[in-house]
Coordinates of N, CA and C in Angstrom, one line a residue:
X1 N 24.3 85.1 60.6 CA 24.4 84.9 62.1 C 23.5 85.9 62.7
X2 N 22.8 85.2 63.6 CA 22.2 86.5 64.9 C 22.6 87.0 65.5
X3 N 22.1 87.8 66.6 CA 22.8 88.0 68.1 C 22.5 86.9 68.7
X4 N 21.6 85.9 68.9 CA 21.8 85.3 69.7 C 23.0 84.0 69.4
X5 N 23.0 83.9 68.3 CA 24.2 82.7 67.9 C 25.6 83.0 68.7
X6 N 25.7 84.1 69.0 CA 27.4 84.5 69.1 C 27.0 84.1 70.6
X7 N 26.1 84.7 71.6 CA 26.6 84.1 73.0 C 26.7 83.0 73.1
X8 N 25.5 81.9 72.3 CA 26.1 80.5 72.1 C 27.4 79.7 71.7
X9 N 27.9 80.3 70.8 CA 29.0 80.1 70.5 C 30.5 80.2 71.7
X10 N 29.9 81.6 72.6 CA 30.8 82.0 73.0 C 30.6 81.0 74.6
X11 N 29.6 80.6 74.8 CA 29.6 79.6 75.7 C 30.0 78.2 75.6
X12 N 29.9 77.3 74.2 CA 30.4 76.6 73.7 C 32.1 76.5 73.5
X13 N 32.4 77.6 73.4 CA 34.0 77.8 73.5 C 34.2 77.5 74.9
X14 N 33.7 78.5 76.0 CA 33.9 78.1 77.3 C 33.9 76.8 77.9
X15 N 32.8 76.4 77.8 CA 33.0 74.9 78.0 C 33.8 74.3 77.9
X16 N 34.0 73.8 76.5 CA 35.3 73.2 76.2 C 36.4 73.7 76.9
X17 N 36.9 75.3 76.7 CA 37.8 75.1 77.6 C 38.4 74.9 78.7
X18 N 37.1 75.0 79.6 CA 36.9 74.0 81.0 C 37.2 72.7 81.0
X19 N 36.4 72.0 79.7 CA 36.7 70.5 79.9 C 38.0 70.0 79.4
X20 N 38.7 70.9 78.9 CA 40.2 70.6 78.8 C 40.6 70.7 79.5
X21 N 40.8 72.1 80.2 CA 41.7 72.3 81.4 C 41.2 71.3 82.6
X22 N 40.1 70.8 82.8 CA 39.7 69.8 83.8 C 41.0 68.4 83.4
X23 N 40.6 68.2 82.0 CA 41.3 67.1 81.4 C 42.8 67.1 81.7
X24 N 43.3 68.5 81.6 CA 44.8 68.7 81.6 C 45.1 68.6 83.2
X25 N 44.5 68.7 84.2 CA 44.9 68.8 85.1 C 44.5 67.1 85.9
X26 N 43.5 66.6 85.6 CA 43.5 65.3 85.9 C 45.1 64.2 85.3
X27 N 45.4 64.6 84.1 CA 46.3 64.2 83.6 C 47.9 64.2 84.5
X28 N 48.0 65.8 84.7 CA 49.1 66.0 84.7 C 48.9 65.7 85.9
X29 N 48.0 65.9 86.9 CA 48.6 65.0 88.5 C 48.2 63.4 88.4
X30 N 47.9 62.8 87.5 CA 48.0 61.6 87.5 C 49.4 61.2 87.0
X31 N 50.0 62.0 86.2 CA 51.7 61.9 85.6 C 52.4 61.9 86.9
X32 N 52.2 63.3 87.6 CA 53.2 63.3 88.8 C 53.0 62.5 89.7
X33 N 52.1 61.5 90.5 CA 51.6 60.6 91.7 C 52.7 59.9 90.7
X34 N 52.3 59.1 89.3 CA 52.9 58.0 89.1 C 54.4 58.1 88.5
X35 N 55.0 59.0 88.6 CA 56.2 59.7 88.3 C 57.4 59.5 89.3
X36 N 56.5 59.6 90.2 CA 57.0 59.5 91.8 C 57.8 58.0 92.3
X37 N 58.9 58.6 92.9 CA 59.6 57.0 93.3 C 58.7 56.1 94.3
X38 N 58.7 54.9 93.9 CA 57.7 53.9 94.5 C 56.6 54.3 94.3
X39 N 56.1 54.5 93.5 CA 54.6 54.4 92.9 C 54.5 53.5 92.4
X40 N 53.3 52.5 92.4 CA 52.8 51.1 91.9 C 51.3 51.2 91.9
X41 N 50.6 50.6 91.1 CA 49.1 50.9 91.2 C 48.6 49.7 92.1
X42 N 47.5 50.3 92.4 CA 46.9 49.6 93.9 C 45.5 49.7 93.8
X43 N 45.1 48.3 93.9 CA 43.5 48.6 94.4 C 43.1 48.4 96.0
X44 N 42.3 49.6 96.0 CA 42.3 49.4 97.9 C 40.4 49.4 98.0
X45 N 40.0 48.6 99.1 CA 38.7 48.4 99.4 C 38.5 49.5 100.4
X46 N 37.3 50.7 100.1 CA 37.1 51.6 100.2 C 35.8 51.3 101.2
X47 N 35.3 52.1 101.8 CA 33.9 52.3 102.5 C 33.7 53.3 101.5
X48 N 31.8 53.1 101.5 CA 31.5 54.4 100.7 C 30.6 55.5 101.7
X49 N 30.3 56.0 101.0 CA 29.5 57.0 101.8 C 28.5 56.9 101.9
X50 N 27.2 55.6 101.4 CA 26.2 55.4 101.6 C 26.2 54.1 102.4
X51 N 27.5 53.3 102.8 CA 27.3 52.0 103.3 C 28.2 51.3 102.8
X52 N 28.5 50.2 102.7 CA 29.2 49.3 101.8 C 30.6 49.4 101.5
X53 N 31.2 48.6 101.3 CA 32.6 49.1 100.4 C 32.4 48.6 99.0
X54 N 33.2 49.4 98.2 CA 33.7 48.9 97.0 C 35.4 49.0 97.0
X55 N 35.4 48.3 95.5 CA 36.8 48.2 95.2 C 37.6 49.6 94.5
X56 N 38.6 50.8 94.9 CA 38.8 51.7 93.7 C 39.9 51.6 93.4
X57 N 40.5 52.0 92.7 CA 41.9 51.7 92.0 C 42.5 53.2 91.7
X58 N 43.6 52.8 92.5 CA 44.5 54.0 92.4 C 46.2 53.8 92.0
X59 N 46.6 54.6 92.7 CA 48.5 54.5 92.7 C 49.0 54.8 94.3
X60 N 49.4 53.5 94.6 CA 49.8 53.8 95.8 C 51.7 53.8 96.0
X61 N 51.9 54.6 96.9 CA 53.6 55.4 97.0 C 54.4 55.2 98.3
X62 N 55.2 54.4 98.4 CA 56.1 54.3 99.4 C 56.6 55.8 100.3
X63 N 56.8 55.8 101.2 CA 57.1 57.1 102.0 C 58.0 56.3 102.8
X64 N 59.0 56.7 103.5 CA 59.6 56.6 104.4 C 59.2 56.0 105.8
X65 N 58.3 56.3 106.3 CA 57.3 55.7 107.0 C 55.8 55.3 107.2
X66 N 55.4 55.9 106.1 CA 53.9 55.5 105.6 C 53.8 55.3 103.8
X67 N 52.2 54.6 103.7 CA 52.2 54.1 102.3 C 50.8 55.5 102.1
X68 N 51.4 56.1 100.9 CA 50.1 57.1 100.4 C 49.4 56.7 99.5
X69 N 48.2 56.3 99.1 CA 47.4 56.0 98.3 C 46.1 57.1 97.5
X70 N 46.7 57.0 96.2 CA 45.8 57.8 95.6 C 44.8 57.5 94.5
X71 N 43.8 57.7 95.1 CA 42.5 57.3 93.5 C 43.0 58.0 92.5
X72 N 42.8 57.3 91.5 CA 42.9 56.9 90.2 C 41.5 58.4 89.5
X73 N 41.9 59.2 88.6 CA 40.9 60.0 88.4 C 40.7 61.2 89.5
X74 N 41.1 61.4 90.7 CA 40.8 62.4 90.7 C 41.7 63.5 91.2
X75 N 40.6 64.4 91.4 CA 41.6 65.8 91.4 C 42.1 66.4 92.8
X76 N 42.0 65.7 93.3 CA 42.4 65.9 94.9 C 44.0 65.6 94.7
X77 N 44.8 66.0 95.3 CA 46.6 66.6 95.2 C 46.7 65.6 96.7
X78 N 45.9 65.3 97.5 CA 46.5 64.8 98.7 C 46.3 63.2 98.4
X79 N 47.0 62.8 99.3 CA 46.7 61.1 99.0 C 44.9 61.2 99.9
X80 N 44.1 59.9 99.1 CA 43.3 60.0 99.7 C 43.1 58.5 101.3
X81 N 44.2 58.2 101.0 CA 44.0 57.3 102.3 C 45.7 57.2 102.6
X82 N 46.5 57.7 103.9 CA 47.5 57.3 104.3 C 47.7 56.1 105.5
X83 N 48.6 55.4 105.3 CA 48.9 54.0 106.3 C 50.3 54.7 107.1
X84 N 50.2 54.7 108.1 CA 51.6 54.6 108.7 C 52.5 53.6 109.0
X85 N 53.6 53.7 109.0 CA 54.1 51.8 109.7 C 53.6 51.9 110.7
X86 N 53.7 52.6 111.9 CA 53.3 52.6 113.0 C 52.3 52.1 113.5
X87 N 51.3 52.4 112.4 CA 50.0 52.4 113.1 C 49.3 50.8 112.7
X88 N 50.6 49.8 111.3 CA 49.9 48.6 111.2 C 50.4 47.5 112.2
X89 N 49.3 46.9 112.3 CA 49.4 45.9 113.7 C 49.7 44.5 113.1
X90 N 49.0 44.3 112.1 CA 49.4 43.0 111.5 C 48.8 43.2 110.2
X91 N 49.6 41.9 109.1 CA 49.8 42.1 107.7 C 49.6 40.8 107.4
X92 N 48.4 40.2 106.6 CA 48.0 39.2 106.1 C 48.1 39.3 104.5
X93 N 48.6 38.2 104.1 CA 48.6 37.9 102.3 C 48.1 36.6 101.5
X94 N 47.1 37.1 100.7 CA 47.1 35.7 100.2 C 47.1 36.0 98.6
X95 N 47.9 35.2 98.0 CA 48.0 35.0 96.6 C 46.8 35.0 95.8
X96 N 46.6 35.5 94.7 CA 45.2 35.5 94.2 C 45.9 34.7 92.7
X97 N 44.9 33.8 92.0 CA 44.9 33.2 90.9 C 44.9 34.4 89.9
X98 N 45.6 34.2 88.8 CA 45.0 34.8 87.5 C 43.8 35.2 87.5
X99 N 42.8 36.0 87.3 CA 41.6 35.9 86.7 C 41.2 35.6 85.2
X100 N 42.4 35.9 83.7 CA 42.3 34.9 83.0 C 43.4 34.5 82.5
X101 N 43.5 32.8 82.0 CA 44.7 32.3 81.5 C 45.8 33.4 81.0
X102 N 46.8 33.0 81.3 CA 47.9 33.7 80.6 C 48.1 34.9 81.9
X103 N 47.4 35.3 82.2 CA 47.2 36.5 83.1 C 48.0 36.5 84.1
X104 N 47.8 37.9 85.5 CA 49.3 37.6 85.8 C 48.3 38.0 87.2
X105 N 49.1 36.8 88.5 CA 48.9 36.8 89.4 C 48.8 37.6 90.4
X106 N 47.9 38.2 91.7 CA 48.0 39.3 92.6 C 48.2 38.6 94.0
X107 N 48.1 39.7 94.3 CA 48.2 39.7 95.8 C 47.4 40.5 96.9
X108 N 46.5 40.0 97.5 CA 45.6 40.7 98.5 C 46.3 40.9 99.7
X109 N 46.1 41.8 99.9 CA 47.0 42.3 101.2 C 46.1 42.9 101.7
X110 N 45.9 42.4 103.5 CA 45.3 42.7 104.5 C 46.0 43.3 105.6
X111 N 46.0 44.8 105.7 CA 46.3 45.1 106.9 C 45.2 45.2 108.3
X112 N 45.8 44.6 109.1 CA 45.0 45.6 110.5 C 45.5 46.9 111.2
X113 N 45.1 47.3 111.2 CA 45.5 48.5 112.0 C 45.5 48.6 113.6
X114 N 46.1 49.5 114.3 CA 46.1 49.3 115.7 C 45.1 49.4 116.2
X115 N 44.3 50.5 115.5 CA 42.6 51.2 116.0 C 42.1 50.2 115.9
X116 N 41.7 49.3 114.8 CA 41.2 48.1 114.6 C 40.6 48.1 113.1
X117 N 41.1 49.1 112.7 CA 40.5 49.3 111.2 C 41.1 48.2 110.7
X118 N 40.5 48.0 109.1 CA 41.1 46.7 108.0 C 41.2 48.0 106.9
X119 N 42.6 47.7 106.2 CA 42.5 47.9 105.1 C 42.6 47.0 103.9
X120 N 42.2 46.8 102.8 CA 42.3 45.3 102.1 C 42.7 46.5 100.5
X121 N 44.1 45.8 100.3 CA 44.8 45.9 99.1 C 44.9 44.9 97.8
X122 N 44.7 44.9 96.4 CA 45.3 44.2 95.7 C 46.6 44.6 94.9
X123 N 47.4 44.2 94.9 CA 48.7 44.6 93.8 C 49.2 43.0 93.3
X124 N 50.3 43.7 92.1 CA 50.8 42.6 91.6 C 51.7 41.9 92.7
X125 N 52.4 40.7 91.9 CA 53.5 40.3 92.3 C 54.7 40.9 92.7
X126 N 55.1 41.4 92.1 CA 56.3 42.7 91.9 C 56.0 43.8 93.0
X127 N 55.0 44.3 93.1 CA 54.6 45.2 93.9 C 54.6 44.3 95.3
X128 N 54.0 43.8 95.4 CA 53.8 42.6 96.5 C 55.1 42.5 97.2
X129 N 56.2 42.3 96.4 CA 57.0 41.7 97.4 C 57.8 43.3 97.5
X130 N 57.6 44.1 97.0 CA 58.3 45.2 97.3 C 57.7 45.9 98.6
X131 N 55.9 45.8 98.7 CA 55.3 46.0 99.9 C 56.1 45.1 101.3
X132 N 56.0 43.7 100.8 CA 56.9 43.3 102.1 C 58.5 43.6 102.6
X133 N 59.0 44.1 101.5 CA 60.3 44.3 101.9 C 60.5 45.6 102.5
X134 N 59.2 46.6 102.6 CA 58.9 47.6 103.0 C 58.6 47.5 104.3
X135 N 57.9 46.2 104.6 CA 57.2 46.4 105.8 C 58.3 45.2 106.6
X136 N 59.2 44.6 106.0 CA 60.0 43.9 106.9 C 61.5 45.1 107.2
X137 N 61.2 46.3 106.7 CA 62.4 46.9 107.2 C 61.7 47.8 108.7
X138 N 60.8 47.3 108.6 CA 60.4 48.3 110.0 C 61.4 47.7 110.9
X139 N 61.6 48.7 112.1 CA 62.4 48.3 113.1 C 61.1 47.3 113.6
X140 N 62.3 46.3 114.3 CA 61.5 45.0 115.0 C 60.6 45.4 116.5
X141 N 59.5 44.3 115.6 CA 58.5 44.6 116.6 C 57.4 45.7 116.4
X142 N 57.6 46.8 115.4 CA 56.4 47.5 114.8 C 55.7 47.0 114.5
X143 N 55.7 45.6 113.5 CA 54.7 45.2 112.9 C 54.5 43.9 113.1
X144 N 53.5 43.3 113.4 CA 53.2 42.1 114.1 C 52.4 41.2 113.0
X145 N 52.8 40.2 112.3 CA 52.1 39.7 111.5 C 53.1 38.6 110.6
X146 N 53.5 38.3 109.4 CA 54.3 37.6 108.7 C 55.3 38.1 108.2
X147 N 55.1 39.7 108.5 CA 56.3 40.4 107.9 C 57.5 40.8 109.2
X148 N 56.9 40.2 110.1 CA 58.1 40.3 111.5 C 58.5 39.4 111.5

């Protein structure tokens, strides 16, 4: 061995232990979001930062009066998009087909917001009707749409 082999080495140790401890910490707050009472995974249609939306997939969590939603993968501890009840104005659904045989049915969920924003959800069935039973406990008249 050289001298120069050992600082390589000793960088290659480093690394790795970065990319584990990155690994261990992506993990373990992915365990705790979905750990959490009323967590269900959710795909929510995102704006991006160059234009456009896409679709990301996260876990989204019932709260008491709002829905917190968190991407899938990262390392951010806060939800990255919260819903209030308050703030949805109306709540549109439409059933989505299988995408393949045997497969199991979704549900697109369209909120508007009061500002006028859209948010556009997919979840399961199961999830689905637990969203509505969420949003039909609002006191009456918060939410204006199929779930009033």
């Amino acid at each position: 061995m050289n001298d120069l082999s050992i600082p390589i080495l000793l960088l290659g140790i480093g690394m790795l232990v970065v990319v584990l401890a990155a690994v261990l910490l992506l993990g373990l707050r992915q365990l705790l979001v979905s750990r959490s009472r009323g967590a269900f995974e959710c795909t929510v249609r995102r704006r991006g930062l160059v234009g456009g939306s896409s679709w990301q997939h996260g876990l989204m969590r019932f709260g008491t009066d709002r829905l917190r939603w968190f991407r899938a993968f990262s390392v951010r501890l806060r939800p990255e998009l919260v819903l209030r009840r308050s703030e949805i104005g109306d709540v549109s659904r439409q059933r989505l087909p299988a995408q393949i045989e045997g497969g199991e049915e979704q549900y697109l969920i369209e909120f508007t917001l009061r500002d006028g924003r859209e948010v556009s959800a997919i979840v399961d069935l199961a999830s689905g009707a637990a969203l509505n039973s969420w949003l039909e406990a609002a006191p009456t008249g918060s939410v204006v749409g199929d779930a009033d």
